[in-house]
Coordinates of N, CA and C in Angstrom, one line a residue:
M1231 N 33.6 37.7 16.3 CA 34.9 37.1 16.7 C 34.7 35.6 16.6
S1232 N 35.7 34.9 16.1 CA 35.7 33.5 16.0 C 36.0 32.8 17.3
V1233 N 35.6 31.6 17.4 CA 35.8 30.8 18.6 C 37.3 30.2 18.5
Q1234 N 38.0 30.3 19.6 CA 39.4 29.8 19.6 C 39.3 28.4 20.3
N1235 N 40.1 27.5 19.8 CA 40.2 26.2 20.4 C 41.7 25.9 20.8
D1236 N 41.8 25.2 21.9 CA 43.2 24.8 22.3 C 43.8 23.9 21.3
V1237 N 45.0 24.1 21.0 CA 45.8 23.2 20.1 C 46.5 22.2 21.0
K1238 N 46.4 20.9 20.6 CA 47.1 19.9 21.3 C 48.1 19.2 20.3
A1239 N 49.0 18.3 20.8 CA 49.9 17.6 19.9 C 50.1 16.2 20.4
V1240 N 50.4 15.3 19.4 CA 50.6 13.9 19.6 C 51.8 13.5 18.7
T1241 N 52.7 12.7 19.2 CA 53.9 12.3 18.5 C 53.8 10.8 18.3
L1242 N 54.2 10.4 17.0 CA 54.2 9.0 16.6 C 55.6 8.7 16.1
L1243 N 56.2 7.6 16.6 CA 57.6 7.2 16.2 C 57.5 6.1 15.2
L1244 N 58.4 6.0 14.2 CA 58.5 4.9 13.3 C 58.5 3.6 14.0
G1245 N 57.8 2.6 13.5 CA 57.7 1.3 14.1 C 56.4 1.2 14.9
A1246 N 55.8 2.3 15.3 CA 54.5 2.3 16.0 C 53.3 2.4 15.1
S1247 N 53.6 2.5 13.8 CA 52.5 2.7 12.8 C 52.3 1.4 12.0
P1248 N 51.1 1.2 11.4 CA 50.0 2.1 11.4 C 49.4 2.2 12.8
S1249 N 48.8 3.3 13.1 CA 48.3 3.5 14.4 C 47.2 4.6 14.4
E1250 N 46.3 4.3 15.3 CA 45.3 5.3 15.6 C 46.0 6.3 16.6
V1251 N 46.2 7.5 16.1 CA 46.9 8.5 17.0 C 45.9 9.4 17.7
I1252 N 44.7 9.6 17.2 CA 43.7 10.4 17.8 C 42.4 9.7 17.7
S1253 N 41.7 9.3 18.8 CA 40.6 8.4 18.7 C 39.2 9.1 18.7
F1254 N 39.2 10.3 18.3 CA 38.0 11.1 18.2 C 38.0 12.1 17.1
R1255 N 36.9 12.8 16.9 CA 36.9 13.9 15.8 C 37.9 14.9 16.1
A1256 N 38.7 15.3 15.1 CA 39.7 16.3 15.3 C 40.0 17.1 14.1
R1257 N 40.6 18.2 14.2 CA 41.0 19.1 13.1 C 42.5 19.2 13.1
I1258 N 43.2 18.7 12.1 CA 44.6 18.7 12.0 C 45.0 20.1 11.6
R1259 N 45.9 20.8 12.4 CA 46.3 22.2 12.1 C 47.7 22.2 11.5
G1260 N 48.6 21.3 11.8 CA 49.9 21.3 11.3 C 50.7 20.0 11.7
I1261 N 51.8 19.8 11.0 CA 52.6 18.6 11.2 C 54.1 19.0 11.2
N1262 N 54.8 18.3 12.1 CA 56.3 18.4 12.1 C 56.8 17.0 12.0
Y1263 N 57.7 16.7 11.1 CA 58.2 15.4 10.9 C 59.8 15.4 10.8
V1264 N 60.4 14.2 11.1 CA 61.8 14.0 10.9 C 62.0 13.0 9.8
A1265 N 62.6 13.5 8.7 CA 62.8 12.6 7.6 C 64.1 11.8 7.7
T1266 N 64.2 10.7 7.0 CA 65.4 9.9 7.0 C 66.2 10.2 5.7
A1267 N 67.2 9.4 5.4 CA 68.0 9.6 4.2 C 67.4 9.0 3.0
S1268 N 66.2 8.3 3.2 CA 65.4 7.8 2.1 C 64.1 8.5 2.0
A1269 N 63.6 8.7 0.8 CA 62.3 9.3 0.6 C 61.2 8.5 1.3
G1270 N 60.2 9.1 1.8 CA 59.2 8.4 2.6 C 57.8 9.0 2.4
T1271 N 56.9 8.5 3.2 CA 55.5 9.1 3.2 C 54.9 9.1 4.6
I1272 N 54.0 10.0 4.7 CA 53.1 10.2 5.9 C 51.7 10.1 5.3
L1273 N 50.9 9.1 5.8 CA 49.6 8.9 5.4 C 48.6 9.1 6.6
L1274 N 47.7 10.1 6.4 CA 46.7 10.3 7.5 C 45.3 9.9 6.9
E1275 N 44.7 9.0 7.7 CA 43.4 8.5 7.3 C 42.3 8.8 8.3
D1276 N 41.1 9.0 7.8 CA 40.0 9.3 8.7 C 39.3 7.9 9.0
G1277 N 39.2 7.5 10.2 CA 38.5 6.3 10.5 C 39.1 5.1 9.8
A1278 N 38.2 4.3 9.1 CA 38.6 3.1 8.5 C 39.1 3.2 7.1
G1279 N 40.0 4.0 6.8 CA 40.7 4.0 5.5 C 40.4 5.1 4.5
T1280 N 39.7 6.2 4.9 CA 39.5 7.3 4.0 C 40.8 8.2 4.0
D1281 N 41.6 8.2 3.0 CA 42.8 9.0 3.0 C 42.4 10.5 2.9
L1282 N 42.9 11.3 3.8 CA 42.7 12.7 3.8 C 43.9 13.5 3.5
L1283 N 45.1 12.9 3.8 CA 46.4 13.6 3.6 C 47.5 12.6 3.4
S1284 N 48.2 12.8 2.3 CA 49.3 11.9 2.0 C 50.5 12.9 1.6
L1285 N 51.5 12.8 2.4 CA 52.7 13.6 2.2 C 53.9 12.8 1.7
V1286 N 54.6 13.2 0.7 CA 55.8 12.6 0.3 C 57.0 13.4 0.9
T1287 N 57.8 12.7 1.6 CA 59.0 13.3 2.3 C 60.2 13.2 1.5
P1288 N 61.1 14.2 1.6 CA 62.4 14.1 0.9 C 63.4 13.1 1.4
A1289 N 64.3 12.7 0.6 CA 65.4 11.9 1.0 C 66.5 12.8 1.5
A1290 N 66.2 13.4 2.6 CA 67.2 14.3 3.3 C 66.9 14.3 4.8
V1291 N 67.9 13.9 5.6 CA 67.7 13.9 7.0 C 67.4 15.3 7.5
G1292 N 66.4 15.4 8.4 CA 66.1 16.7 8.9 C 64.7 16.8 9.4
S1293 N 64.4 17.9 10.1 CA 63.1 18.2 10.6 C 62.4 19.2 9.6
H1294 N 61.1 18.9 9.4 CA 60.3 19.7 8.5 C 58.9 20.1 9.1
D1295 N 58.4 21.3 8.8 CA 57.1 21.7 9.2 C 56.1 21.8 8.1
V1296 N 54.9 21.3 8.3 CA 53.8 21.5 7.3 C 52.7 22.2 8.0
V1297 N 52.4 23.4 7.5 CA 51.3 24.2 8.1 C 50.2 24.1 7.1
L1298 N 49.0 23.7 7.7 CA 47.8 23.5 6.9 C 47.1 24.8 6.9
P1299 N 46.6 25.3 5.7 CA 46.0 26.6 5.6 C 44.6 26.6 6.2
D1300 N 44.1 27.8 6.4 CA 42.8 28.1 6.9 C 42.4 27.3 8.2
Q1301 N 41.4 26.5 8.1 CA 41.0 25.7 9.3 C 41.6 24.3 9.4
G1302 N 42.6 24.0 8.5 CA 43.2 22.7 8.6 C 42.3 21.6 7.9
I1303 N 42.5 20.4 8.3 CA 41.7 19.2 7.8 C 40.9 18.6 8.9
L1304 N 39.6 18.4 8.6 CA 38.7 17.8 9.6 C 38.7 16.3 9.4
F1305 N 39.0 15.6 10.5 CA 38.8 14.1 10.5 C 37.6 13.8 11.4
K1306 N 36.5 13.3 10.8 CA 35.2 13.2 11.4 C 35.2 12.1 12.5
D1307 N 36.0 11.0 12.3 CA 35.9 9.9 13.2 C 37.1 9.8 14.1
E1308 N 38.3 9.6 13.5 CA 39.5 9.5 14.2 C 40.7 9.7 13.2
V1309 N 41.9 9.8 13.7 CA 43.0 10.0 12.9 C 44.0 8.8 13.0
N1310 N 44.2 8.2 11.9 CA 45.1 7.0 11.8 C 46.3 7.5 11.0
C1311 N 47.5 7.1 11.3 CA 48.7 7.5 10.7 C 49.6 6.3 10.4
T1312 N 50.1 6.3 9.1 CA 51.1 5.3 8.7 C 52.3 6.0 8.2
L1313 N 53.5 5.6 8.8 CA 54.8 6.2 8.4 C 55.6 5.3 7.6
T1314 N 56.3 5.8 6.6 CA 57.2 5.0 5.8 C 58.5 5.8 5.7
N1315 N 59.6 5.3 6.2 CA 60.9 6.1 6.1 C 60.8 7.5 6.7
V1316 N 60.0 7.6 7.8 CA 60.0 8.8 8.6 C 60.2 8.4 10.0
T1317 N 61.2 9.1 10.7 CA 61.6 8.7 12.0 C 60.5 9.0 13.0
A1318 N 59.9 10.2 12.9 CA 58.8 10.6 13.8 C 58.0 11.7 13.2
V1319 N 56.7 11.7 13.7 CA 55.8 12.8 13.3 C 55.1 13.3 14.5
T1320 N 55.0 14.6 14.6 CA 54.1 15.3 15.6 C 53.0 16.0 14.9
I1321 N 51.8 15.6 15.3 CA 50.6 16.2 14.7 C 49.9 17.2 15.7
F1322 N 49.7 18.4 15.2 CA 49.0 19.4 16.0 C 47.6 19.5 15.6
Y1323 N 46.7 19.4 16.6 CA 45.3 19.3 16.3 C 44.4 20.1 17.3
S1324 N 43.2 20.3 17.0 CA 42.2 20.9 17.9 C 40.9 20.1 17.8

């Protein structure tokens, strides 16, 4: 049987980025974001600038979910997030 970890969440609002959203080793499990009427991006970096996930968001106002397959993405140092034309992002991690 596999080990289960508690899933936690953190929310970042546009204007607060670029920002360190998780200051320790974490595994990203999923993302929810609110897009604006303009196309945008969500950039997640590990520590000092190693891009691990870059999402292009649609030019359509609304909330969208991104489920990461299998074990998600491991950020070995910390999770930094930069938002462009995205109102808010909630990152689910363990």
